[in-house]
mmCIF file of C-alpha atoms in Angstrom:
data_model
loop_
_atom_site.group_PDB
_atom_site.id
_atom_site.type_symbol
_atom_site.label_atom_id
_atom_site.label_comp_id
_atom_site.label_asym_id
_atom_site.label_seq_id
_atom_site.Cartn_x
_atom_site.Cartn_y
_atom_site.Cartn_z
ATOM 1 C CA ASP A 1 49.216 -31.915 -70.825
ATOM 2 C CA ALA A 2 51.022 -29.142 -68.993
ATOM 3 C CA GLY A 3 49.963 -29.766 -65.484
ATOM 4 C CA ILE A 4 51.190 -27.049 -63.250
ATOM 5 C CA THR A 5 53.546 -24.077 -64.479
ATOM 6 C CA GLN A 6 55.502 -21.500 -63.088
ATOM 7 C CA SER A 7 56.970 -18.517 -64.490
ATOM 8 C CA PRO A 8 59.367 -17.064 -64.359
ATOM 9 C CA ARG A 9 61.665 -19.966 -63.525
ATOM 10 C CA TYR A 10 64.603 -17.508 -62.323
ATOM 11 C CA LYS A 11 64.396 -14.078 -61.321
ATOM 12 C CA ILE A 12 66.541 -11.234 -59.838
ATOM 13 C CA THR A 13 65.404 -8.071 -58.420
ATOM 14 C CA GLU A 14 66.398 -5.283 -56.134
ATOM 15 C CA THR A 15 65.379 -4.691 -52.640
ATOM 16 C CA GLY A 16 62.189 -2.676 -52.352
ATOM 17 C CA ARG A 17 61.009 -3.709 -55.858
ATOM 18 C CA GLN A 18 57.686 -5.512 -56.508
ATOM 19 C CA VAL A 19 57.837 -8.873 -57.792
ATOM 20 C CA THR A 20 55.000 -11.400 -59.144
ATOM 21 C CA LEU A 21 55.259 -14.903 -59.348
ATOM 22 C CA MET A 22 52.975 -16.786 -61.612
ATOM 23 C CA CYS A 23 51.120 -20.231 -61.162
ATOM 24 C CA HIS A 24 49.049 -21.922 -63.771
ATOM 25 C CA GLN A 25 47.254 -25.577 -63.455
ATOM 26 C CA THR A 26 45.447 -27.017 -66.253
ATOM 27 C CA TRP A 27 43.584 -29.885 -63.969
ATOM 28 C CA SER A 28 41.174 -27.495 -62.631
ATOM 29 C CA HIS A 29 42.102 -28.347 -59.153
ATOM 30 C CA SER A 30 40.433 -26.380 -56.433
ATOM 31 C CA TYR A 31 43.224 -25.966 -54.180
ATOM 32 C CA MET A 32 46.406 -24.242 -54.860
ATOM 33 C CA PHE A 33 49.374 -23.373 -52.563
ATOM 34 C CA TRP A 34 52.499 -21.376 -52.422
ATOM 35 C CA TYR A 35 55.598 -22.996 -50.459
ATOM 36 C CA ARG A 36 58.993 -21.364 -50.287
ATOM 37 C CA GLN A 37 62.011 -23.906 -49.669
ATOM 38 C CA ASP A 38 64.983 -22.450 -47.902
ATOM 39 C CA LEU A 39 67.947 -24.493 -46.621
ATOM 40 C CA GLY A 40 67.628 -25.843 -43.212
ATOM 41 C CA HIS A 41 63.841 -25.160 -43.288
ATOM 42 C CA GLY A 42 62.416 -27.475 -45.831
ATOM 43 C CA LEU A 43 59.010 -26.087 -47.454
ATOM 44 C CA ARG A 44 57.142 -23.628 -45.690
ATOM 45 C CA LEU A 45 53.572 -22.690 -46.596
ATOM 46 C CA ILE A 46 52.962 -19.300 -47.453
ATOM 47 C CA TYR A 47 49.494 -19.129 -48.558
ATOM 48 C CA TYR A 48 46.734 -21.054 -49.883
ATOM 49 C CA SER A 49 43.459 -21.138 -51.881
ATOM 50 C CA ALA A 50 40.572 -23.383 -51.850
ATOM 51 C CA ALA A 51 38.644 -21.877 -54.825
ATOM 52 C CA ALA A 52 38.355 -18.650 -56.977
ATOM 53 C CA ASP A 53 38.276 -15.679 -54.567
ATOM 54 C CA ILE A 54 38.916 -17.808 -51.479
ATOM 55 C CA THR A 55 42.463 -17.318 -49.931
ATOM 56 C CA ASP A 56 43.891 -18.115 -46.472
ATOM 57 C CA LYS A 57 47.265 -17.441 -44.790
ATOM 58 C CA GLY A 58 49.950 -19.975 -44.190
ATOM 59 C CA GLU A 59 52.908 -20.227 -41.952
ATOM 60 C CA VAL A 60 55.120 -17.446 -43.425
ATOM 61 C CA PRO A 61 52.722 -15.029 -44.925
ATOM 62 C CA ASP A 62 54.253 -11.732 -44.017
ATOM 63 C CA GLY A 63 55.582 -9.627 -47.136
ATOM 64 C CA TYR A 64 53.316 -11.570 -49.703
ATOM 65 C CA VAL A 65 50.054 -10.951 -51.179
ATOM 66 C CA VAL A 66 48.064 -13.502 -53.332
ATOM 67 C CA SER A 67 44.777 -13.511 -55.415
ATOM 68 C CA ARG A 68 42.836 -16.014 -57.348
ATOM 69 C CA SER A 69 40.603 -14.458 -59.789
ATOM 70 C CA LYS A 70 40.417 -17.450 -61.764
ATOM 71 C CA THR A 71 40.541 -21.348 -60.674
ATOM 72 C CA GLU A 72 43.706 -22.137 -62.745
ATOM 73 C CA ASN A 73 45.943 -19.168 -61.924
ATOM 74 C CA PHE A 74 47.326 -18.230 -58.342
ATOM 75 C CA PRO A 75 49.870 -15.287 -58.528
ATOM 76 C CA LEU A 76 52.233 -14.531 -55.644
ATOM 77 C CA THR A 77 53.175 -10.992 -55.261
ATOM 78 C CA LEU A 78 56.047 -9.548 -53.112
ATOM 79 C CA GLU A 79 54.972 -6.141 -52.490
ATOM 80 C CA SER A 80 58.379 -4.825 -51.613
ATOM 81 C CA ALA A 81 61.165 -7.504 -51.868
ATOM 82 C CA THR A 82 63.638 -8.031 -49.064
ATOM 83 C CA ARG A 83 66.855 -10.057 -48.911
ATOM 84 C CA SER A 84 65.210 -12.678 -46.639
ATOM 85 C CA GLN A 85 62.829 -13.335 -49.403
ATOM 86 C CA THR A 86 65.680 -14.731 -51.758
ATOM 87 C CA SER A 87 64.251 -18.413 -52.100
ATOM 88 C CA VAL A 88 63.077 -21.162 -54.250
ATOM 89 C CA TYR A 89 59.046 -20.734 -54.586
ATOM 90 C CA PHE A 90 56.906 -23.569 -55.245
ATOM 91 C CA CYS A 91 53.293 -23.450 -56.402
ATOM 92 C CA ALA A 92 51.137 -26.748 -56.001
ATOM 93 C CA SER A 93 47.610 -27.739 -56.424
ATOM 94 C CA SER A 94 45.275 -30.562 -55.230
ATOM 95 C CA ASP A 95 41.523 -31.446 -55.762
ATOM 96 C CA PHE A 96 41.149 -33.457 -52.824
ATOM 97 C CA GLY A 97 38.418 -35.561 -54.987
ATOM 98 C CA THR A 98 40.214 -38.697 -54.513
ATOM 99 C CA ALA A 99 41.548 -40.896 -51.610
ATOM 100 C CA GLN A 100 45.141 -39.202 -51.806
ATOM 101 C CA GLU A 101 45.297 -35.825 -49.995
ATOM 102 C CA THR A 102 48.649 -35.104 -51.823
ATOM 103 C CA GLN A 103 49.668 -32.153 -53.955
ATOM 104 C CA TYR A 104 51.193 -31.926 -57.228
ATOM 105 C CA PHE A 105 54.058 -29.317 -57.465
ATOM 106 C CA GLY A 106 55.237 -26.794 -60.131
ATOM 107 C CA PRO A 107 59.053 -26.787 -61.167
ATOM 108 C CA GLY A 108 59.736 -23.778 -58.903
ATOM 109 C CA THR A 109 60.794 -20.115 -59.252
ATOM 110 C CA ARG A 110 64.171 -19.374 -57.948
ATOM 111 C CA LEU A 111 64.148 -15.650 -56.747
ATOM 112 C CA LEU A 112 67.118 -13.686 -55.745
ATOM 113 C CA VAL A 113 66.968 -10.243 -54.117
ATOM 114 C CA LEU A 114 69.716 -8.005 -54.116
ATOM 115 C CA GLY B 1 51.847 -29.030 -32.819
ATOM 116 C CA GLU B 2 52.651 -30.957 -35.742
ATOM 117 C CA SER B 3 56.177 -31.790 -36.424
ATOM 118 C CA VAL B 4 57.546 -33.987 -39.273
ATOM 119 C CA GLY B 5 61.505 -34.353 -39.296
ATOM 120 C CA LEU B 6 64.155 -36.782 -40.209
ATOM 121 C CA HIS B 7 67.155 -38.498 -38.690
ATOM 122 C CA LEU B 8 69.625 -38.543 -41.364
ATOM 123 C CA PRO B 9 70.512 -35.388 -43.644
ATOM 124 C CA THR B 10 72.639 -37.440 -46.186
ATOM 125 C CA LEU B 11 72.556 -41.064 -46.990
ATOM 126 C CA SER B 12 75.132 -42.427 -49.374
ATOM 127 C CA VAL B 13 74.283 -45.961 -50.932
ATOM 128 C CA GLN B 14 75.962 -48.178 -53.593
ATOM 129 C CA GLU B 15 73.888 -48.705 -56.639
ATOM 130 C CA GLY B 16 72.161 -51.991 -56.468
ATOM 131 C CA ASP B 17 71.934 -51.741 -52.663
ATOM 132 C CA ASN B 18 68.777 -51.065 -50.659
ATOM 133 C CA SER B 19 68.044 -47.507 -49.080
ATOM 134 C CA ILE B 20 66.003 -46.874 -45.961
ATOM 135 C CA ILE B 21 65.065 -43.256 -45.156
ATOM 136 C CA ASN B 22 63.741 -42.484 -41.878
ATOM 137 C CA CYS B 23 61.190 -39.765 -40.765
ATOM 138 C CA ALA B 24 59.775 -39.367 -37.173
ATOM 139 C CA TYR B 25 56.708 -37.278 -36.084
ATOM 140 C CA SER B 26 55.423 -35.811 -33.036
ATOM 141 C CA ASN B 27 51.721 -35.919 -33.196
ATOM 142 C CA SER B 28 50.171 -39.274 -32.536
ATOM 143 C CA ALA B 29 46.937 -38.298 -33.868
ATOM 144 C CA SER B 30 48.739 -38.094 -37.406
ATOM 145 C CA ASP B 31 46.911 -40.410 -39.822
ATOM 146 C CA TYR B 32 48.191 -39.896 -43.137
ATOM 147 C CA PHE B 33 51.776 -39.554 -44.597
ATOM 148 C CA ILE B 34 53.062 -38.964 -47.955
ATOM 149 C CA TRP B 35 56.843 -39.311 -49.267
ATOM 150 C CA TYR B 36 58.192 -36.832 -51.830
ATOM 151 C CA LYS B 37 61.189 -37.188 -54.007
ATOM 152 C CA GLN B 38 62.910 -33.914 -55.026
ATOM 153 C CA GLU B 39 65.440 -34.047 -57.888
ATOM 154 C CA SER B 40 67.924 -31.005 -58.249
ATOM 155 C CA GLY B 41 66.234 -28.151 -59.897
ATOM 156 C CA LYS B 42 62.856 -29.597 -59.791
ATOM 157 C CA GLY B 43 59.609 -29.562 -57.768
ATOM 158 C CA PRO B 44 58.711 -32.360 -55.224
ATOM 159 C CA GLN B 45 57.275 -35.540 -57.177
ATOM 160 C CA PHE B 46 55.015 -37.725 -55.062
ATOM 161 C CA ILE B 47 56.256 -41.141 -54.538
ATOM 162 C CA ILE B 48 53.972 -43.074 -52.039
ATOM 163 C CA ASP B 49 51.364 -42.427 -49.211
ATOM 164 C CA ILE B 50 50.225 -44.524 -46.303
ATOM 165 C CA ARG B 51 47.409 -44.148 -43.825
ATOM 166 C CA SER B 52 47.503 -45.032 -40.210
ATOM 167 C CA ASN B 53 45.218 -48.028 -40.619
ATOM 168 C CA MET B 54 48.290 -49.856 -42.281
ATOM 169 C CA ASP B 55 51.686 -50.764 -41.180
ATOM 170 C CA LYS B 56 53.136 -51.215 -44.689
ATOM 171 C CA ARG B 57 52.275 -50.077 -48.194
ATOM 172 C CA GLN B 58 54.386 -51.144 -51.162
ATOM 173 C CA GLY B 59 54.662 -49.399 -54.488
ATOM 174 C CA GLN B 60 57.212 -50.178 -57.332
ATOM 175 C CA ARG B 61 60.520 -50.632 -55.729
ATOM 176 C CA VAL B 62 59.373 -48.594 -52.884
ATOM 177 C CA THR B 63 57.934 -49.781 -49.470
ATOM 178 C CA VAL B 64 56.812 -47.516 -46.783
ATOM 179 C CA LEU B 65 56.642 -48.688 -43.186
ATOM 180 C CA LEU B 66 54.772 -46.865 -40.161
ATOM 181 C CA ASN B 67 55.263 -47.721 -36.530
ATOM 182 C CA LYS B 68 52.713 -45.781 -34.762
ATOM 183 C CA THR B 69 54.076 -47.067 -31.477
ATOM 184 C CA VAL B 70 57.011 -45.083 -31.735
ATOM 185 C CA LYS B 71 55.875 -42.453 -34.228
ATOM 186 C CA HIS B 72 58.355 -43.374 -37.168
ATOM 187 C CA LEU B 73 57.931 -44.123 -40.704
ATOM 188 C CA SER B 74 60.535 -45.141 -43.340
ATOM 189 C CA LEU B 75 60.889 -45.284 -47.014
ATOM 190 C CA GLN B 76 62.546 -48.152 -48.378
ATOM 191 C CA ILE B 77 63.915 -48.110 -51.962
ATOM 192 C CA ALA B 78 64.896 -51.614 -53.270
ATOM 193 C CA ALA B 79 67.866 -51.907 -55.806
ATOM 194 C CA THR B 80 68.942 -48.381 -55.489
ATOM 195 C CA GLN B 81 69.650 -46.643 -58.840
ATOM 196 C CA PRO B 82 71.614 -43.554 -60.069
ATOM 197 C CA GLY B 83 68.017 -42.032 -60.774
ATOM 198 C CA ASP B 84 67.030 -42.460 -57.254
ATOM 199 C CA SER B 85 69.491 -39.747 -56.039
ATOM 200 C CA ALA B 86 67.439 -36.877 -54.780
ATOM 201 C CA VAL B 87 66.116 -35.237 -51.502
ATOM 202 C CA TYR B 88 63.369 -37.279 -50.022
ATOM 203 C CA PHE B 89 60.727 -35.617 -47.870
ATOM 204 C CA CYS B 90 58.138 -36.959 -45.526
ATOM 205 C CA ALA B 91 54.947 -34.799 -45.323
ATOM 206 C CA GLU B 92 51.727 -34.870 -43.501
ATOM 207 C CA PRO B 93 48.484 -32.840 -43.622
ATOM 208 C CA ARG B 94 48.453 -29.529 -41.654
ATOM 209 C CA GLY B 95 45.552 -29.506 -39.265
ATOM 210 C CA ASP B 96 45.403 -25.790 -39.100
ATOM 211 C CA THR B 97 44.636 -25.644 -42.964
ATOM 212 C CA GLY B 98 41.810 -28.162 -42.656
ATOM 213 C CA ARG B 99 44.288 -30.872 -43.604
ATOM 214 C CA ARG B 100 44.612 -29.033 -46.839
ATOM 215 C CA ALA B 101 48.157 -27.950 -46.954
ATOM 216 C CA LEU B 102 51.341 -30.161 -46.006
ATOM 217 C CA THR B 103 53.755 -29.864 -43.197
ATOM 218 C CA PHE B 104 57.190 -31.360 -44.646
ATOM 219 C CA GLY B 105 60.245 -32.626 -43.031
ATOM 220 C CA SER B 106 63.593 -30.866 -43.622
ATOM 221 C CA GLY B 107 64.548 -33.766 -46.019
ATOM 222 C CA THR B 108 67.209 -36.379 -46.596
ATOM 223 C CA ARG B 109 69.412 -36.360 -49.414
ATOM 224 C CA LEU B 110 70.090 -39.730 -51.032
ATOM 225 C CA GLN B 111 73.379 -40.167 -53.043
ATOM 226 C CA VAL B 112 73.914 -43.220 -55.195
ATOM 227 C CA GLN B 113 77.570 -44.206 -55.832
ATOM 228 C CA PRO B 114 78.020 -45.999 -59.184
#
């Protein structure tokens, strides 16, 4: 029971490069989310998706692109990485089919942009 | 808009003592809150939630108290153990995402002294 996984766990890249962070969940949850976590800001929502082929911007979407061709995958792409995108990125999922409105988080990807 | 925040950035307690972590919110219409625990190098993990029709909810060694009058909630951990050392976040659903994504506070670090 893998749950929700993210890859890579650590990534170092250079300014201007394209980077894709992967997220995969095995629960068939309809909703998936991307957050970034920076010191002093807590977790901030980048993008979310209600189902395959349905995505919406969150609080800090600039510089990021997402897609959701399959329910279980929700990749996040930094089209041209900037130093300000150095952060820890968390993917989460939820089905909202229960009384809980909570989300389940992956282990995170630590991204350093040089 | 919605705002979830915390009073104390770091809380240090002795093993076996009780811990109390506080959280303030600004939206009087907020009706659901979740506490997450984040251990070093891991993603946030669901601890307990509470709806506004309750003042108190208990789990295993944890209790959440909600005071709607002053818009404040707290997480109480009984008989704190070294494994409780982590950052704790309160969160609530974001109205601008149809209550699907979450808004997080900046977190409180709990340090348990042996």
